Short mmCIF file of C-alpha atoms and ligand atoms in Angstrom, two decimals:
data_model
loop_
_atom_site.label_atom_id
_atom_site.label_comp_id
_atom_site.label_asym_id
_atom_site.label_seq_id
_atom_site.Cartn_x
_atom_site.Cartn_y
_atom_site.Cartn_z
CA MET A 1 -13.45 7.60 27.01
CA SER A 2 -11.96 4.17 28.45
CA THR A 3 -8.35 3.91 28.81
CA VAL A 4 -5.74 1.23 29.03
CA ALA A 5 -3.59 0.70 31.94
CA ARG A 6 -0.02 0.71 30.60
CA GLY A 7 2.95 -0.03 33.13
CA PRO A 8 6.12 2.03 33.31
CA ALA A 9 7.84 0.13 30.96
CA ALA A 10 5.29 0.39 27.63
CA GLU A 11 7.13 2.60 26.02
CA ARG A 12 10.42 0.48 26.17
CA ARG A 13 8.20 -2.34 25.11
CA PRO A 14 8.05 -3.25 21.27
CA VAL A 15 5.03 -2.10 19.52
CA ILE A 16 4.31 -5.33 18.38
CA GLU A 17 5.04 -8.87 19.95
CA LEU A 18 2.97 -11.68 18.35
CA ARG A 19 3.48 -14.86 20.37
CA ARG A 20 2.77 -18.38 18.38
CA ILE A 21 -0.24 -16.77 16.59
CA VAL A 22 -2.82 -19.29 15.17
CA LYS A 23 -5.82 -18.41 13.28
CA SER A 24 -8.55 -20.57 11.68
CA TYR A 25 -11.70 -20.75 9.90
CA SER A 26 -14.00 -23.29 9.68
CA ARG A 27 -15.11 -23.51 6.46
CA GLY A 28 -18.29 -26.26 5.97
CA GLU A 29 -16.82 -30.02 7.43
CA SER A 30 -13.21 -28.11 6.81
CA GLU A 31 -10.58 -25.67 8.69
CA VAL A 32 -8.74 -23.27 7.06
CA HIS A 33 -5.41 -22.40 8.90
CA ALA A 34 -4.49 -18.80 7.91
CA LEU A 35 -1.98 -18.21 10.62
CA ARG A 36 -0.02 -21.49 11.81
CA GLY A 37 1.84 -20.07 14.65
CA VAL A 38 3.58 -16.78 13.84
CA SER A 39 5.88 -15.42 16.28
CA LEU A 40 7.18 -11.62 15.57
CA VAL A 41 8.26 -8.73 17.37
CA VAL A 42 8.40 -5.61 15.69
CA ASP A 43 10.28 -2.65 17.53
CA ARG A 44 9.62 0.91 17.55
CA GLY A 45 10.68 2.93 14.63
CA ASP A 46 10.81 0.05 12.19
CA LEU A 47 9.71 -0.37 8.56
CA VAL A 48 8.62 -3.51 7.93
CA ALA A 49 7.24 -4.83 4.67
CA ILE A 50 5.05 -7.94 5.13
CA MET A 51 5.18 -10.56 1.62
CA GLY A 52 3.54 -13.47 0.07
CA ALA A 53 1.85 -14.95 -2.17
CA SER A 54 -2.22 -14.47 -2.18
CA GLY A 55 -3.30 -16.83 0.45
CA SER A 56 -0.62 -16.45 2.25
CA GLY A 57 -2.01 -14.97 5.17
CA LYS A 58 -1.20 -11.21 4.87
CA SER A 59 -4.34 -9.36 5.57
CA THR A 60 -5.11 -12.08 8.39
CA LEU A 61 -1.86 -11.32 10.32
CA MET A 62 -2.55 -7.24 9.84
CA ASN A 63 -6.09 -7.73 10.85
CA ILE A 64 -5.08 -9.04 14.04
CA VAL A 65 -2.22 -6.53 14.80
CA GLY A 66 -4.86 -3.93 13.73
CA CYS A 67 -7.23 -5.51 16.27
CA LEU A 68 -10.01 -5.65 13.28
CA ASP A 69 -9.66 -9.73 14.38
CA VAL A 70 -8.83 -12.07 17.21
CA PRO A 71 -6.50 -15.11 17.32
CA THR A 72 -7.49 -18.20 17.73
CA ARG A 73 -4.55 -19.06 19.94
CA GLY A 74 -1.48 -17.15 20.55
CA HIS A 75 -0.80 -14.07 22.79
CA PHE A 76 -0.55 -10.64 21.40
CA TRP A 77 1.02 -7.41 23.10
CA LEU A 78 0.11 -4.10 21.39
CA ASP A 79 2.49 -1.42 22.68
CA GLY A 80 3.01 -3.56 25.65
CA VAL A 81 -0.81 -3.82 26.19
CA ASP A 82 -1.83 -7.89 26.40
CA VAL A 83 -4.85 -7.18 23.96
CA ARG A 84 -6.78 -10.32 25.14
CA THR A 85 -7.47 -8.14 28.32
CA LEU A 86 -9.59 -5.98 26.59
CA ASP A 87 -13.60 -5.17 25.93
CA GLU A 88 -15.22 -4.39 22.69
CA GLU A 89 -14.86 -0.45 23.92
CA GLN A 90 -11.24 -0.48 25.11
CA LEU A 91 -10.25 -2.70 21.57
CA ALA A 92 -12.07 0.17 19.69
CA ALA A 93 -10.40 2.83 21.79
CA ILE A 94 -7.36 0.72 21.26
CA ARG A 95 -7.88 0.90 17.02
CA ASN A 96 -8.23 4.80 17.14
CA ARG A 97 -5.90 5.96 19.30
CA LYS A 98 -2.88 3.60 18.78
CA ILE A 99 -3.26 2.32 15.15
CA GLY A 100 -3.29 4.57 11.75
CA PHE A 101 -4.97 2.31 8.89
CA VAL A 102 -4.00 2.97 5.45
CA PHE A 103 -5.77 0.78 2.57
CA GLN A 104 -5.39 -0.06 -0.87
CA SER A 105 -8.39 1.50 -2.37
CA PHE A 106 -7.34 5.02 -0.05
CA ASN A 107 -11.27 5.03 1.29
CA LEU A 108 -11.29 8.75 1.61
CA ILE A 109 -14.95 10.10 1.23
CA ALA A 110 -16.11 11.62 -2.19
CA ARG A 111 -16.70 15.17 -2.58
CA THR A 112 -15.36 16.34 0.82
CA THR A 113 -12.11 18.29 1.21
CA ALA A 114 -8.51 16.49 1.91
CA LEU A 115 -8.71 18.58 5.22
CA ALA A 116 -12.14 17.24 6.43
CA ASN A 117 -11.42 13.65 5.24
CA VAL A 118 -8.34 14.21 7.44
CA GLN A 119 -9.72 15.70 10.52
CA LEU A 120 -12.32 12.83 10.49
CA PRO A 121 -10.25 10.79 13.44
CA LEU A 122 -10.20 13.94 15.50
CA ALA A 123 -13.78 14.17 15.45
CA TYR A 124 -14.60 10.93 16.13
CA ALA A 125 -12.02 11.16 19.32
CA GLY A 126 -13.28 14.60 20.07
CA VAL A 127 -10.99 17.28 19.14
CA ARG A 128 -12.34 20.69 19.19
CA ALA A 129 -12.66 22.16 15.75
CA THR A 130 -9.83 24.75 15.72
CA GLU A 131 -7.19 22.00 16.88
CA ARG A 132 -8.68 19.69 14.31
CA ARG A 133 -8.31 21.97 11.84
CA GLU A 134 -4.70 23.27 13.00
CA ARG A 135 -3.45 19.35 13.13
CA ALA A 136 -4.59 18.37 9.88
CA LEU A 137 -3.36 20.76 7.93
CA ASP A 138 0.20 19.81 9.78
CA ALA A 139 -0.44 16.09 9.12
CA LEU A 140 -1.00 17.50 5.15
CA THR A 141 2.09 19.68 5.40
CA ALA A 142 3.77 16.47 6.25
CA VAL A 143 2.85 14.64 3.49
CA GLY A 144 3.48 16.97 0.97
CA LEU A 145 -0.41 17.99 0.27
CA ALA A 146 -0.55 21.38 2.16
CA ASP A 147 -1.28 23.37 -1.28
CA ARG A 148 -4.45 21.14 -1.76
CA ALA A 149 -6.18 20.77 1.54
CA GLY A 150 -9.07 22.52 -0.43
CA HIS A 151 -9.62 19.69 -3.00
CA VAL A 152 -11.91 17.28 -3.00
CA PRO A 153 -10.55 13.29 -3.92
CA SER A 154 -11.54 13.45 -7.36
CA GLU A 155 -9.33 16.68 -8.28
CA MET A 156 -6.52 14.41 -6.71
CA SER A 157 -4.32 11.49 -9.02
CA GLY A 158 -4.29 8.32 -7.18
CA GLY A 159 -0.61 9.18 -5.25
CA GLN A 160 -2.00 12.19 -3.95
CA GLN A 161 -5.19 10.44 -2.57
CA GLN A 162 -2.96 7.64 -1.06
CA ARG A 163 -0.80 10.57 0.86
CA VAL A 164 -4.23 12.18 2.39
CA ALA A 165 -5.05 9.00 3.42
CA VAL A 166 -1.54 8.94 4.67
CA ALA A 167 -2.12 12.21 6.36
CA ARG A 168 -5.53 10.98 7.59
CA ALA A 169 -3.74 7.98 9.69
CA ILE A 170 -0.99 9.98 11.15
CA VAL A 171 -3.14 12.78 12.38
CA THR A 172 -3.74 11.00 15.58
CA ASN A 173 -0.23 10.42 16.37
CA PRO A 174 -0.46 6.41 16.69
CA SER A 175 2.15 4.11 17.63
CA LEU A 176 1.63 2.35 14.69
CA VAL A 177 1.07 2.66 10.98
CA LEU A 178 -0.69 -0.21 9.42
CA ALA A 179 -1.04 -0.32 5.27
CA ASP A 180 -2.62 -3.18 3.26
CA GLU A 181 -1.16 -3.23 -0.29
CA PRO A 182 -1.37 0.48 0.20
CA THR A 183 0.19 1.04 -3.71
CA GLY A 184 -1.85 -2.16 -4.82
CA ASN A 185 -4.36 0.61 -6.93
CA LEU A 186 -0.87 2.71 -7.90
CA ASP A 187 1.24 3.23 -10.68
CA THR A 188 5.04 2.90 -10.39
CA ALA A 189 5.75 6.55 -10.03
CA SER A 190 3.06 7.28 -7.51
CA SER A 191 4.13 4.15 -5.91
CA ASN A 192 7.25 5.49 -5.14
CA GLU A 193 6.14 8.43 -4.51
CA VAL A 194 3.57 6.98 -1.84
CA MET A 195 6.25 4.94 -0.39
CA GLY A 196 8.91 8.20 0.03
CA ILE A 197 6.29 9.30 2.26
CA PHE A 198 6.20 6.32 4.21
CA SER A 199 10.00 6.36 4.53
CA GLU A 200 9.86 10.03 5.93
CA ILE A 201 7.11 9.63 8.40
CA ASN A 202 9.66 6.66 9.56
CA ALA A 203 12.17 8.41 9.64
CA GLU A 204 10.60 11.21 12.15
CA GLY A 205 10.25 7.76 14.28
CA ARG A 206 6.71 6.70 13.00
CA THR A 207 6.44 2.58 13.36
CA VAL A 208 5.24 1.37 9.88
CA VAL A 209 3.93 -2.10 8.71
CA LEU A 210 2.69 -2.48 5.14
CA ILE A 211 1.85 -5.42 3.12
CA THR A 212 3.18 -5.59 -0.52
CA HIS A 213 3.73 -8.62 -3.22
CA GLU A 214 5.85 -6.19 -5.64
CA ASP A 215 9.51 -6.25 -4.32
CA ASP A 216 9.78 -2.42 -5.76
CA VAL A 217 7.93 -1.60 -2.64
CA ALA A 218 9.77 -3.99 0.09
CA LYS A 219 12.90 -2.11 -1.27
CA PHE A 220 11.41 1.19 1.00
CA ALA A 221 11.41 -1.17 3.85
CA LYS A 222 14.16 -1.57 6.83
CA ARG A 223 13.06 -5.38 6.81
CA VAL A 224 11.33 -7.83 5.15
CA VAL A 225 8.77 -10.84 6.92
CA ARG A 226 7.91 -13.05 4.33
CA LEU A 227 4.47 -15.68 4.99
CA ARG A 228 3.77 -19.10 3.26
CA ASP A 229 0.98 -20.53 3.99
CA GLY A 230 0.59 -19.09 7.30
CA GLU A 231 4.38 -19.66 8.38
CA ILE A 232 7.04 -16.85 8.28
CA VAL A 233 9.68 -18.25 5.94
CA ASP A 234 11.94 -15.31 5.92
CA ASP A 235 12.72 -12.75 8.32
CA HIS A 236 15.86 -10.45 7.27
CA ARG A 237 16.71 -6.75 8.07
CA VAL A 238 18.13 -4.53 5.14
CA ALA A 239 18.61 -1.20 7.35
CA PRO A 240 19.07 -0.66 10.95
CA VAL A 241 15.80 0.57 12.83
CA ASP A 242 16.72 3.78 14.18
CA GLY A 243 18.77 3.93 10.94
CA PRO A 244 17.99 6.31 7.97
CA PRO A 245 15.53 4.08 5.58
CA PRO A 246 17.88 1.75 3.39
CA LEU A 247 18.90 4.03 -0.37
CA ARG A 248 16.44 3.77 -2.77
CA ALA A 249 18.67 3.92 -6.00
CA HIS A 250 15.96 2.73 -7.86
CA VAL A 251 13.88 5.69 -7.52
CA ALA A 252 15.02 8.10 -10.93
CA ALA A 253 15.77 11.13 -9.86
CA SER A 254 13.85 14.11 -11.37
CA PRO A 255 15.29 14.57 -15.31
CA THR A 256 14.84 18.17 -15.21
CA GLY A 257 15.33 18.80 -11.28
CA THR A 258 14.69 22.38 -10.36
CA HIS A 259 14.99 24.82 -13.03
CA ALA A 260 14.47 28.63 -13.36
CA ARG A 261 11.91 30.05 -15.65
P1 ADP B 301 -3.25 -12.90 1.96
O1 ADP B 301 -4.16 -11.91 2.44
O2 ADP B 301 -1.64 -13.41 1.84
O3 ADP B 301 -4.27 -12.90 0.47
P2 ADP B 301 -5.51 -14.04 3.62
O4 ADP B 301 -5.06 -13.46 4.84
O5 ADP B 301 -6.43 -12.86 3.31
O6 ADP B 301 -4.10 -14.12 2.70
O7 ADP B 301 -5.93 -15.46 3.75
C1 ADP B 301 -4.94 -16.09 4.15
C2 ADP B 301 -6.40 -17.67 4.01
O8 ADP B 301 -7.31 -17.70 5.31
C3 ADP B 301 -6.48 -17.83 2.54
O9 ADP B 301 -6.52 -19.34 2.35
C4 ADP B 301 -7.72 -17.78 2.88
O10 ADP B 301 -8.95 -17.93 1.89
C5 ADP B 301 -8.29 -17.76 4.49
N1 ADP B 301 -9.19 -16.69 4.66
C6 ADP B 301 -9.09 -15.49 5.13
N2 ADP B 301 -10.04 -15.23 5.55
C7 ADP B 301 -11.26 -16.01 6.15
C8 ADP B 301 -12.40 -15.99 6.34
N3 ADP B 301 -13.25 -15.17 6.84
N4 ADP B 301 -13.07 -17.07 6.80
C9 ADP B 301 -12.33 -18.28 5.66
N5 ADP B 301 -11.45 -18.15 5.26
C10 ADP B 301 -10.62 -17.14 5.24
MG1 MG B 302 -4.93 -9.58 1.95
#
């Protein structure tokens, strides 16, 4: 497997450094400017919500940060590595090892157990079977689903399926977890459940960047960045990077709590 050179200072570098990123698409005669000079630095341990109306450039930004697309202009360092210097093979390697992806539609493999779904990225990375199983179980435990390891997606609620997807995203121990509208297909209770998991994995030191257009979801973030027409129009911090996630007063406590039977 190819490796990417990292200087000794790489650990101290921000996870994401975007400098004046421009992304334009040609559409017939005209050009669509999806991003118009976006600069953004995300430090290790942050939990950032990217917000904005449909068409504001959120997914374009996410695809660039996830090394799924390249900017038209500008500079991008991921974990201290200048992404422009990488070839296709190195980009694929960086996607597998440094980034965990979570999608709106879960993207779990049907008729395949949660445990097997979570193991998949490790199989691609060539990890041997016993270790794969152990690490997948650890990841499922981290999202509170160890007891569902043998269940297939159709036997789980939407919230549980998305938690399996989060387990799959963290099983490779990535520097960064990226999620594009992770609660877009979920009801309020499941949304809160999934965002609670993002808060927890963030509290363990993982950097999380997620896209949402829901204020209720953004409330879980430590920092909120708002895009409009391909530009950052607002960027404010809600909680310190190293501190706990913001108090989630809007999450109703269980009405019954724990009760003896
Ligand atoms: P969001 O995720 O905020 O809804 P997108 O990043 O998907 O926004 O899109 C930003 C703008 O770029 C939109 O005007 C969209 O139509 C355009 N766009 C995105 N991807 C492409 C593409 N592959 N080709 C042409 N235009 C695109
Ligand atoms: Mg989008």
